[in-house]
Amino acid sequence: QVFASVPPGCSSHPRCAYPALASSPMARELDVVIFGATGDTGVMGCCCLFFRARALGLRSWAPAARSLEKLDRDVLQRLATADPGPDGLRPAPAIQADVRDEASMLAMCRQAKCVLACAGPYSDYGEAVLRACIDAGTSYVDITGEVPWVEKMMRKYSAAAEEKKVDVVSFAGYDSVPPDLLTYLAAQHLKQGGKALQRFEVFVGGAGGALPSGTLNTALKGLDAAKSSALGAFTFGMLGGAKPKNKSGEKKPK
């Protein structure tokens, strides 16, 4: 999901974005900052750039988190003993940033051409990152699967992102990228045979493993919201829960 425009040279394949960032005329110290670097997804992102940053066209990157102590203990100390190899790149000094501290978020965003937001649930932690990126004129990418939140952010920030010429890309994670790539490859294969893809459905199953804590918290929060909405609808808000809305979208008065 793109609020504004896609950077020149970028396509549906996420790897295509990095050379465009590396060659951007934007005068920034860092190509990419990974925010939420101590979470499950953030750690994976740090490992990816540690071993693959140069191959992806990056010249600099840094991890960012609320707790630098936790970041150092859980991520940086482990990477310090590893060899990034010719395709990898060691990170720049870590950045302390907290969604509850707007100044720290702006300071982080002003150092980077792009911020990869990995801290979820995004309905709790995402807006502060997005707002800071737009204010700083920094590209924003997240890996959320929270459709209602993304729709809300689109309505709230699309105009500002367009005005600032900021690229905002959501759904860049597991939930979306594999189906997008499968659809693209299937369409290209059919096109070579003179046919056109009309419809494509993907079914994903699980085979062990575990959920990242941010994903689990998102699911639990969504369940709580659904229960609250149902309770409010059946009791007209008299027993708690979200009060029903009238046709104009406003909550009914008591």
PDB file of C-alpha atoms in Angstrom:
ATOM      1  CA  GLN A   1       0.000   0.000   0.000  1.00  0.00           C
ATOM      2  CA  VAL A   2       1.577   3.269  -1.128  1.00  0.00           C
ATOM      3  CA  PHE A   3       0.253   6.604   0.137  1.00  0.00           C
ATOM      4  CA  ALA A   4       2.301   8.734  -2.222  1.00  0.00           C
ATOM      5  CA  SER A   5       4.515   7.762  -5.131  1.00  0.00           C
ATOM      6  CA  VAL A   6       7.021   4.919  -5.440  1.00  0.00           C
ATOM      7  CA  PRO A   7      10.669   6.030  -5.743  1.00  0.00           C
ATOM      8  CA  PRO A   8      12.166   5.925  -9.247  1.00  0.00           C
ATOM      9  CA  GLY A   9      13.644   2.505  -9.980  1.00  0.00           C
ATOM     10  CA  CYS A  10      11.431   0.786  -7.421  1.00  0.00           C
ATOM     11  CA  SER A  11       9.047  -2.039  -8.288  1.00  0.00           C
ATOM     12  CA  SER A  12       6.908  -4.552  -6.443  1.00  0.00           C
ATOM     13  CA  HIS A  13      10.056  -6.483  -5.502  1.00  0.00           C
ATOM     14  CA  PRO A  14      11.385  -5.024  -2.214  1.00  0.00           C
ATOM     15  CA  ARG A  15      15.034  -5.396  -3.245  1.00  0.00           C
ATOM     16  CA  CYS A  16      14.491  -2.898  -6.078  1.00  0.00           C
ATOM     17  CA  ALA A  17      13.962  -0.065  -3.621  1.00  0.00           C
ATOM     18  CA  TYR A  18      17.415  -0.150  -2.084  1.00  0.00           C
ATOM     19  CA  PRO A  19      19.534   1.017  -5.065  1.00  0.00           C
ATOM     20  CA  ALA A  20      17.115   3.920  -5.471  1.00  0.00           C
ATOM     21  CA  LEU A  21      17.660   4.879  -1.827  1.00  0.00           C
ATOM     22  CA  ALA A  22      21.422   4.565  -2.088  1.00  0.00           C
ATOM     23  CA  SER A  23      21.537   6.887  -5.111  1.00  0.00           C
ATOM     24  CA  SER A  24      19.044   9.390  -3.701  1.00  0.00           C
ATOM     25  CA  PRO A  25      20.250  13.000  -3.682  1.00  0.00           C
ATOM     26  CA  MET A  26      18.815  13.403  -0.181  1.00  0.00           C
ATOM     27  CA  ALA A  27      21.670  14.464   2.117  1.00  0.00           C
ATOM     28  CA  ARG A  28      21.253  11.998   4.954  1.00  0.00           C
ATOM     29  CA  GLU A  29      23.814  10.187   7.076  1.00  0.00           C
ATOM     30  CA  LEU A  30      22.060   6.814   6.811  1.00  0.00           C
ATOM     31  CA  ASP A  31      20.331   4.973   4.002  1.00  0.00           C
ATOM     32  CA  VAL A  32      18.098   2.911   6.307  1.00  0.00           C
ATOM     33  CA  VAL A  33      17.184   2.865   9.996  1.00  0.00           C
ATOM     34  CA  ILE A  34      15.473  -0.203  11.447  1.00  0.00           C
ATOM     35  CA  PHE A  35      13.161   1.004  14.222  1.00  0.00           C
ATOM     36  CA  GLY A  36      12.036  -1.607  16.731  1.00  0.00           C
ATOM     37  CA  ALA A  37      15.303  -3.480  16.296  1.00  0.00           C
ATOM     38  CA  THR A  38      14.923  -5.511  19.506  1.00  0.00           C
ATOM     39  CA  GLY A  39      11.695  -7.220  18.435  1.00  0.00           C
ATOM     40  CA  ASP A  40      11.529 -10.487  16.503  1.00  0.00           C
ATOM     41  CA  THR A  41      11.100  -8.832  13.119  1.00  0.00           C
ATOM     42  CA  GLY A  42      13.567  -6.051  13.904  1.00  0.00           C
ATOM     43  CA  VAL A  43      16.267  -8.569  14.813  1.00  0.00           C
ATOM     44  CA  MET A  44      15.678 -10.393  11.534  1.00  0.00           C
ATOM     45  CA  GLY A  45      15.957  -7.085   9.676  1.00  0.00           C
ATOM     46  CA  CYS A  46      19.241  -6.268  11.393  1.00  0.00           C
ATOM     47  CA  CYS A  47      20.657  -9.682  10.515  1.00  0.00           C
ATOM     48  CA  CYS A  48      19.533  -9.264   6.911  1.00  0.00           C
ATOM     49  CA  LEU A  49      21.293  -5.918   6.505  1.00  0.00           C
ATOM     50  CA  PHE A  50      24.349  -7.082   8.447  1.00  0.00           C
ATOM     51  CA  PHE A  51      24.916  -9.873   5.922  1.00  0.00           C
ATOM     52  CA  ARG A  52      23.272  -8.404   2.788  1.00  0.00           C
ATOM     53  CA  ALA A  53      23.332  -4.578   2.910  1.00  0.00           C
ATOM     54  CA  ARG A  54      26.051  -4.061   0.271  1.00  0.00           C
ATOM     55  CA  ALA A  55      24.446  -6.600  -2.046  1.00  0.00           C
ATOM     56  CA  LEU A  56      21.187  -4.640  -1.721  1.00  0.00           C
ATOM     57  CA  GLY A  57      22.911  -1.386  -2.684  1.00  0.00           C
ATOM     58  CA  LEU A  58      23.086   0.187   0.764  1.00  0.00           C
ATOM     59  CA  ARG A  59      26.037   2.184   2.048  1.00  0.00           C
ATOM     60  CA  SER A  60      24.932   2.719   5.644  1.00  0.00           C
ATOM     61  CA  TRP A  61      22.293   1.566   8.108  1.00  0.00           C
ATOM     62  CA  ALA A  62      21.602   1.684  11.827  1.00  0.00           C
ATOM     63  CA  PRO A  63      19.339  -0.046  14.349  1.00  0.00           C
ATOM     64  CA  ALA A  64      17.063   2.005  16.582  1.00  0.00           C
ATOM     65  CA  ALA A  65      15.157   1.059  19.722  1.00  0.00           C
ATOM     66  CA  ARG A  66      13.712   2.451  22.916  1.00  0.00           C
ATOM     67  CA  SER A  67      16.301   0.647  25.054  1.00  0.00           C
ATOM     68  CA  LEU A  68      19.893   0.828  23.853  1.00  0.00           C
ATOM     69  CA  GLU A  69      20.902  -1.560  26.643  1.00  0.00           C
ATOM     70  CA  LYS A  70      18.521  -4.239  25.370  1.00  0.00           C
ATOM     71  CA  LEU A  71      19.563  -3.562  21.781  1.00  0.00           C
ATOM     72  CA  ASP A  72      23.228  -4.002  22.679  1.00  0.00           C
ATOM     73  CA  ARG A  73      22.623  -7.165  24.713  1.00  0.00           C
ATOM     74  CA  ASP A  74      20.210  -8.936  22.371  1.00  0.00           C
ATOM     75  CA  VAL A  75      21.463  -7.822  18.962  1.00  0.00           C
ATOM     76  CA  LEU A  76      24.690  -5.850  18.687  1.00  0.00           C
ATOM     77  CA  GLN A  77      26.886  -8.035  20.917  1.00  0.00           C
ATOM     78  CA  ARG A  78      25.934 -11.080  18.870  1.00  0.00           C
ATOM     79  CA  LEU A  79      26.620  -9.350  15.556  1.00  0.00           C
ATOM     80  CA  ALA A  80      29.938  -7.976  16.846  1.00  0.00           C
ATOM     81  CA  THR A  81      31.460 -11.461  16.798  1.00  0.00           C
ATOM     82  CA  ALA A  82      30.207 -12.271  13.287  1.00  0.00           C
ATOM     83  CA  ASP A  83      31.761 -11.510   9.914  1.00  0.00           C
ATOM     84  CA  PRO A  84      29.422  -9.618   7.547  1.00  0.00           C
ATOM     85  CA  GLY A  85      31.382 -10.799   4.532  1.00  0.00           C
ATOM     86  CA  PRO A  86      31.694  -8.928   1.225  1.00  0.00           C
ATOM     87  CA  ASP A  87      27.903  -8.572   0.820  1.00  0.00           C
ATOM     88  CA  GLY A  88      27.249  -7.322   4.338  1.00  0.00           C
ATOM     89  CA  LEU A  89      27.789  -4.131   6.283  1.00  0.00           C
ATOM     90  CA  ARG A  90      28.314  -3.421   9.962  1.00  0.00           C
ATOM     91  CA  PRO A  91      25.792  -0.982  11.438  1.00  0.00           C
ATOM     92  CA  ALA A  92      26.405   2.645  12.336  1.00  0.00           C
ATOM     93  CA  PRO A  93      26.040   3.569  16.033  1.00  0.00           C
ATOM     94  CA  ALA A  94      22.631   2.613  17.431  1.00  0.00           C
ATOM     95  CA  ILE A  95      19.927   5.265  17.822  1.00  0.00           C
ATOM     96  CA  GLN A  96      17.745   5.685  20.893  1.00  0.00           C
ATOM     97  CA  ALA A  97      14.161   6.538  19.937  1.00  0.00           C
ATOM     98  CA  ASP A  98      10.868   6.188  21.791  1.00  0.00           C
ATOM     99  CA  VAL A  99       7.387   6.649  20.299  1.00  0.00           C
ATOM    100  CA  ARG A 100       6.419   8.528  23.479  1.00  0.00           C
ATOM    101  CA  ASP A 101       9.195  11.058  22.836  1.00  0.00           C
ATOM    102  CA  GLU A 102       8.453  13.030  19.663  1.00  0.00           C
ATOM    103  CA  ALA A 103      11.840  14.784  19.689  1.00  0.00           C
ATOM    104  CA  SER A 104      13.699  11.455  19.693  1.00  0.00           C
ATOM    105  CA  MET A 105      11.582  10.182  16.798  1.00  0.00           C
ATOM    106  CA  LEU A 106      12.261  13.279  14.717  1.00  0.00           C
ATOM    107  CA  ALA A 107      15.977  13.108  15.498  1.00  0.00           C
ATOM    108  CA  MET A 108      16.030   9.500  14.298  1.00  0.00           C
ATOM    109  CA  CYS A 109      14.100  10.174  11.095  1.00  0.00           C
ATOM    110  CA  ARG A 110      16.210  13.192  10.146  1.00  0.00           C
ATOM    111  CA  GLN A 111      19.295  10.966   9.988  1.00  0.00           C
ATOM    112  CA  ALA A 112      17.854   8.507   7.463  1.00  0.00           C
ATOM    113  CA  LYS A 113      16.587   8.340   3.910  1.00  0.00           C
ATOM    114  CA  CYS A 114      14.212   5.555   4.907  1.00  0.00           C
ATOM    115  CA  VAL A 115      12.877   4.158   8.193  1.00  0.00           C
ATOM    116  CA  LEU A 116      11.766   0.539   8.345  1.00  0.00           C
ATOM    117  CA  ALA A 117       9.212   0.372  11.158  1.00  0.00           C
ATOM    118  CA  CYS A 118       9.159  -3.031  12.855  1.00  0.00           C
ATOM    119  CA  ALA A 119       7.477  -2.229  16.193  1.00  0.00           C
ATOM    120  CA  GLY A 120       3.923  -3.485  16.586  1.00  0.00           C
ATOM    121  CA  PRO A 121       1.067  -3.513  17.181  1.00  0.00           C
ATOM    122  CA  TYR A 122       1.050  -0.588  14.757  1.00  0.00           C
ATOM    123  CA  SER A 123      -2.218   0.711  16.171  1.00  0.00           C
ATOM    124  CA  ASP A 124      -0.179   1.374  19.344  1.00  0.00           C
ATOM    125  CA  TYR A 125       3.303   2.219  18.039  1.00  0.00           C
ATOM    126  CA  GLY A 126       3.033   2.936  14.323  1.00  0.00           C
ATOM    127  CA  GLU A 127       1.529   6.399  14.028  1.00  0.00           C
ATOM    128  CA  ALA A 128       4.326   8.174  15.899  1.00  0.00           C
ATOM    129  CA  VAL A 129       6.878   6.695  13.485  1.00  0.00           C
ATOM    130  CA  LEU A 130       4.839   7.582  10.410  1.00  0.00           C
ATOM    131  CA  ARG A 131       4.184  11.132  11.601  1.00  0.00           C
ATOM    132  CA  ALA A 132       7.870  11.716  12.373  1.00  0.00           C
ATOM    133  CA  CYS A 133       8.884  10.376   8.954  1.00  0.00           C
ATOM    134  CA  ILE A 134       6.503  12.731   7.181  1.00  0.00           C
ATOM    135  CA  ASP A 135       7.620  15.706   9.287  1.00  0.00           C
ATOM    136  CA  ALA A 136      11.274  14.861   8.554  1.00  0.00           C
ATOM    137  CA  GLY A 137      10.733  14.146   4.854  1.00  0.00           C
ATOM    138  CA  THR A 138      11.886  10.539   5.296  1.00  0.00           C
ATOM    139  CA  SER A 139      10.572   7.517   3.387  1.00  0.00           C
ATOM    140  CA  TYR A 140       8.557   5.100   5.548  1.00  0.00           C
ATOM    141  CA  VAL A 141       8.144   1.323   5.216  1.00  0.00           C
ATOM    142  CA  ASP A 142       6.375  -1.054   7.599  1.00  0.00           C
ATOM    143  CA  ILE A 143       5.548  -4.751   7.739  1.00  0.00           C
ATOM    144  CA  THR A 144       2.076  -4.470   9.266  1.00  0.00           C
ATOM    145  CA  GLY A 145      -0.930  -6.559   8.371  1.00  0.00           C
ATOM    146  CA  GLU A 146      -3.352  -4.263  10.236  1.00  0.00           C
ATOM    147  CA  VAL A 147      -5.653  -3.171   7.412  1.00  0.00           C
ATOM    148  CA  PRO A 148      -7.945  -0.883   9.485  1.00  0.00           C
ATOM    149  CA  TRP A 149      -4.921   0.957  10.884  1.00  0.00           C
ATOM    150  CA  VAL A 150      -3.417   1.486   7.425  1.00  0.00           C
ATOM    151  CA  GLU A 151      -6.729   2.799   6.096  1.00  0.00           C
ATOM    152  CA  LYS A 152      -6.913   5.209   9.039  1.00  0.00           C
ATOM    153  CA  MET A 153      -3.351   6.422   8.403  1.00  0.00           C
ATOM    154  CA  MET A 154      -4.110   6.902   4.702  1.00  0.00           C
ATOM    155  CA  ARG A 155      -7.072   9.126   5.477  1.00  0.00           C
ATOM    156  CA  LYS A 156      -5.130  11.083   8.074  1.00  0.00           C
ATOM    157  CA  TYR A 157      -1.717  11.527   6.408  1.00  0.00           C
ATOM    158  CA  SER A 158      -2.044  11.081   2.632  1.00  0.00           C
ATOM    159  CA  ALA A 159      -2.257  14.810   1.935  1.00  0.00           C
ATOM    160  CA  ALA A 160       0.753  15.597   4.147  1.00  0.00           C
ATOM    161  CA  ALA A 161       2.797  12.800   2.561  1.00  0.00           C
ATOM    162  CA  GLU A 162       1.975  14.071  -0.922  1.00  0.00           C
ATOM    163  CA  GLU A 163       2.882  17.624   0.046  1.00  0.00           C
ATOM    164  CA  LYS A 164       6.216  16.543   1.530  1.00  0.00           C
ATOM    165  CA  LYS A 165       6.844  14.073  -1.353  1.00  0.00           C
ATOM    166  CA  VAL A 166       7.338  11.304   1.188  1.00  0.00           C
ATOM    167  CA  ASP A 167       7.002   7.669   0.108  1.00  0.00           C
ATOM    168  CA  VAL A 168       4.891   5.642   2.528  1.00  0.00           C
ATOM    169  CA  VAL A 169       4.732   1.882   1.961  1.00  0.00           C
ATOM    170  CA  SER A 170       2.772  -0.467   4.217  1.00  0.00           C
ATOM    171  CA  PHE A 171       2.189  -4.242   4.073  1.00  0.00           C
ATOM    172  CA  ALA A 172       5.835  -4.881   3.107  1.00  0.00           C
ATOM    173  CA  GLY A 173       6.115  -8.011   5.243  1.00  0.00           C
ATOM    174  CA  TYR A 174       5.390 -11.725   5.107  1.00  0.00           C
ATOM    175  CA  ASP A 175       1.613 -11.305   4.951  1.00  0.00           C
ATOM    176  CA  SER A 176       1.808  -9.430   1.655  1.00  0.00           C
ATOM    177  CA  VAL A 177       5.109  -9.828  -0.210  1.00  0.00           C
ATOM    178  CA  PRO A 178       4.995 -13.588  -1.031  1.00  0.00           C
ATOM    179  CA  PRO A 179       1.449 -13.410  -2.503  1.00  0.00           C
ATOM    180  CA  ASP A 180       2.413 -10.263  -4.447  1.00  0.00           C
ATOM    181  CA  LEU A 181       5.486 -11.963  -5.896  1.00  0.00           C
ATOM    182  CA  LEU A 182       3.579 -15.154  -6.737  1.00  0.00           C
ATOM    183  CA  THR A 183       0.896 -13.126  -8.493  1.00  0.00           C
ATOM    184  CA  TYR A 184       3.482 -11.160 -10.474  1.00  0.00           C
ATOM    185  CA  LEU A 185       5.438 -14.264 -11.522  1.00  0.00           C
ATOM    186  CA  ALA A 186       2.266 -16.115 -12.526  1.00  0.00           C
ATOM    187  CA  ALA A 187       1.080 -13.119 -14.564  1.00  0.00           C
ATOM    188  CA  GLN A 188       4.455 -12.852 -16.310  1.00  0.00           C
ATOM    189  CA  HIS A 189       4.478 -16.574 -17.139  1.00  0.00           C
ATOM    190  CA  LEU A 190       0.993 -16.447 -18.622  1.00  0.00           C
ATOM    191  CA  LYS A 191       1.839 -13.276 -20.539  1.00  0.00           C
ATOM    192  CA  GLN A 192       4.712 -15.064 -22.272  1.00  0.00           C
ATOM    193  CA  GLY A 193       2.179 -17.590 -23.595  1.00  0.00           C
ATOM    194  CA  GLY A 194      -0.156 -14.876 -24.809  1.00  0.00           C
ATOM    195  CA  LYS A 195      -2.578 -15.226 -21.917  1.00  0.00           C
ATOM    196  CA  ALA A 196      -3.695 -12.836 -19.188  1.00  0.00           C
ATOM    197  CA  LEU A 197      -4.122 -13.554 -15.490  1.00  0.00           C
ATOM    198  CA  GLN A 198      -7.701 -12.793 -14.468  1.00  0.00           C
ATOM    199  CA  ARG A 199      -7.785 -13.962 -10.860  1.00  0.00           C
ATOM    200  CA  PHE A 200      -5.217 -15.251  -8.381  1.00  0.00           C
ATOM    201  CA  GLU A 201      -5.880 -16.730  -4.926  1.00  0.00           C
ATOM    202  CA  VAL A 202      -3.224 -17.740  -2.404  1.00  0.00           C
ATOM    203  CA  PHE A 203      -3.784 -20.054   0.546  1.00  0.00           C
ATOM    204  CA  VAL A 204      -1.179 -20.080   3.318  1.00  0.00           C
ATOM    205  CA  GLY A 205      -0.927 -22.752   5.987  1.00  0.00           C
ATOM    206  CA  GLY A 206       1.178 -23.189   9.081  1.00  0.00           C
ATOM    207  CA  ALA A 207       3.617 -25.953   9.940  1.00  0.00           C
ATOM    208  CA  GLY A 208       4.971 -25.331  13.425  1.00  0.00           C
ATOM    209  CA  GLY A 209       6.934 -22.299  14.556  1.00  0.00           C
ATOM    210  CA  ALA A 210       5.616 -19.458  16.675  1.00  0.00           C
ATOM    211  CA  LEU A 211       4.146 -15.972  16.371  1.00  0.00           C
ATOM    212  CA  PRO A 212       6.265 -12.854  16.980  1.00  0.00           C
ATOM    213  CA  SER A 213       5.139 -11.059  20.132  1.00  0.00           C
ATOM    214  CA  GLY A 214       4.011  -7.995  18.151  1.00  0.00           C
ATOM    215  CA  THR A 215       1.828 -10.128  15.870  1.00  0.00           C
ATOM    216  CA  LEU A 216       0.329 -11.943  18.848  1.00  0.00           C
ATOM    217  CA  ASN A 217      -0.442  -8.646  20.596  1.00  0.00           C
ATOM    218  CA  THR A 218      -2.063  -7.349  17.399  1.00  0.00           C
ATOM    219  CA  ALA A 219      -4.285 -10.427  17.174  1.00  0.00           C
ATOM    220  CA  LEU A 220      -5.294 -10.176  20.840  1.00  0.00           C
ATOM    221  CA  LYS A 221      -6.045  -6.467  20.495  1.00  0.00           C
ATOM    222  CA  GLY A 222      -8.204  -7.146  17.427  1.00  0.00           C
ATOM    223  CA  LEU A 223     -10.109  -9.824  19.345  1.00  0.00           C
ATOM    224  CA  ASP A 224     -10.693  -7.442  22.257  1.00  0.00           C
ATOM    225  CA  ALA A 225     -11.960  -4.761  19.855  1.00  0.00           C
ATOM    226  CA  ALA A 226     -14.383  -7.205  18.218  1.00  0.00           C
ATOM    227  CA  LYS A 227     -15.703  -8.348  21.604  1.00  0.00           C
ATOM    228  CA  SER A 228     -16.078  -4.732  22.745  1.00  0.00           C
ATOM    229  CA  SER A 229     -17.946  -3.793  19.569  1.00  0.00           C
ATOM    230  CA  ALA A 230     -20.310  -6.762  19.876  1.00  0.00           C
ATOM    231  CA  LEU A 231     -21.032  -6.029  23.560  1.00  0.00           C
ATOM    232  CA  GLY A 232     -21.726  -2.387  22.800  1.00  0.00           C
ATOM    233  CA  ALA A 233     -24.044  -3.250  19.906  1.00  0.00           C
ATOM    234  CA  PHE A 234     -26.124  -5.765  21.890  1.00  0.00           C
ATOM    235  CA  THR A 235     -26.427  -3.622  25.024  1.00  0.00           C
ATOM    236  CA  PHE A 236     -26.354  -0.147  23.411  1.00  0.00           C
ATOM    237  CA  GLY A 237     -23.311   0.625  25.530  1.00  0.00           C
ATOM    238  CA  MET A 238     -25.113   0.147  28.848  1.00  0.00           C
ATOM    239  CA  LEU A 239     -22.783  -2.663  29.901  1.00  0.00           C
ATOM    240  CA  GLY A 240     -19.636  -1.200  28.447  1.00  0.00           C
ATOM    241  CA  GLY A 241     -17.944  -1.852  25.150  1.00  0.00           C
ATOM    242  CA  ALA A 242     -17.912   0.385  22.096  1.00  0.00           C
ATOM    243  CA  LYS A 243     -21.176   2.295  21.770  1.00  0.00           C
ATOM    244  CA  PRO A 244     -23.062   1.765  18.486  1.00  0.00           C
ATOM    245  CA  LYS A 245     -22.820   4.503  15.864  1.00  0.00           C
ATOM    246  CA  ASN A 246     -25.574   6.131  13.863  1.00  0.00           C
ATOM    247  CA  LYS A 247     -25.536   6.404  10.079  1.00  0.00           C
ATOM    248  CA  SER A 248     -23.413   9.551  10.177  1.00  0.00           C
ATOM    249  CA  GLY A 249     -20.673   7.641  12.005  1.00  0.00           C
ATOM    250  CA  GLU A 250     -21.251   9.449  15.314  1.00  0.00           C
ATOM    251  CA  LYS A 251     -21.811   7.594  18.563  1.00  0.00           C
ATOM    252  CA  LYS A 252     -25.417   7.594  19.704  1.00  0.00           C
ATOM    253  CA  PRO A 253     -26.059   9.933  22.647  1.00  0.00           C
ATOM    254  CA  LYS A 254     -26.909   8.472  26.026  1.00  0.00           C
TER     255      LYS A 254
END
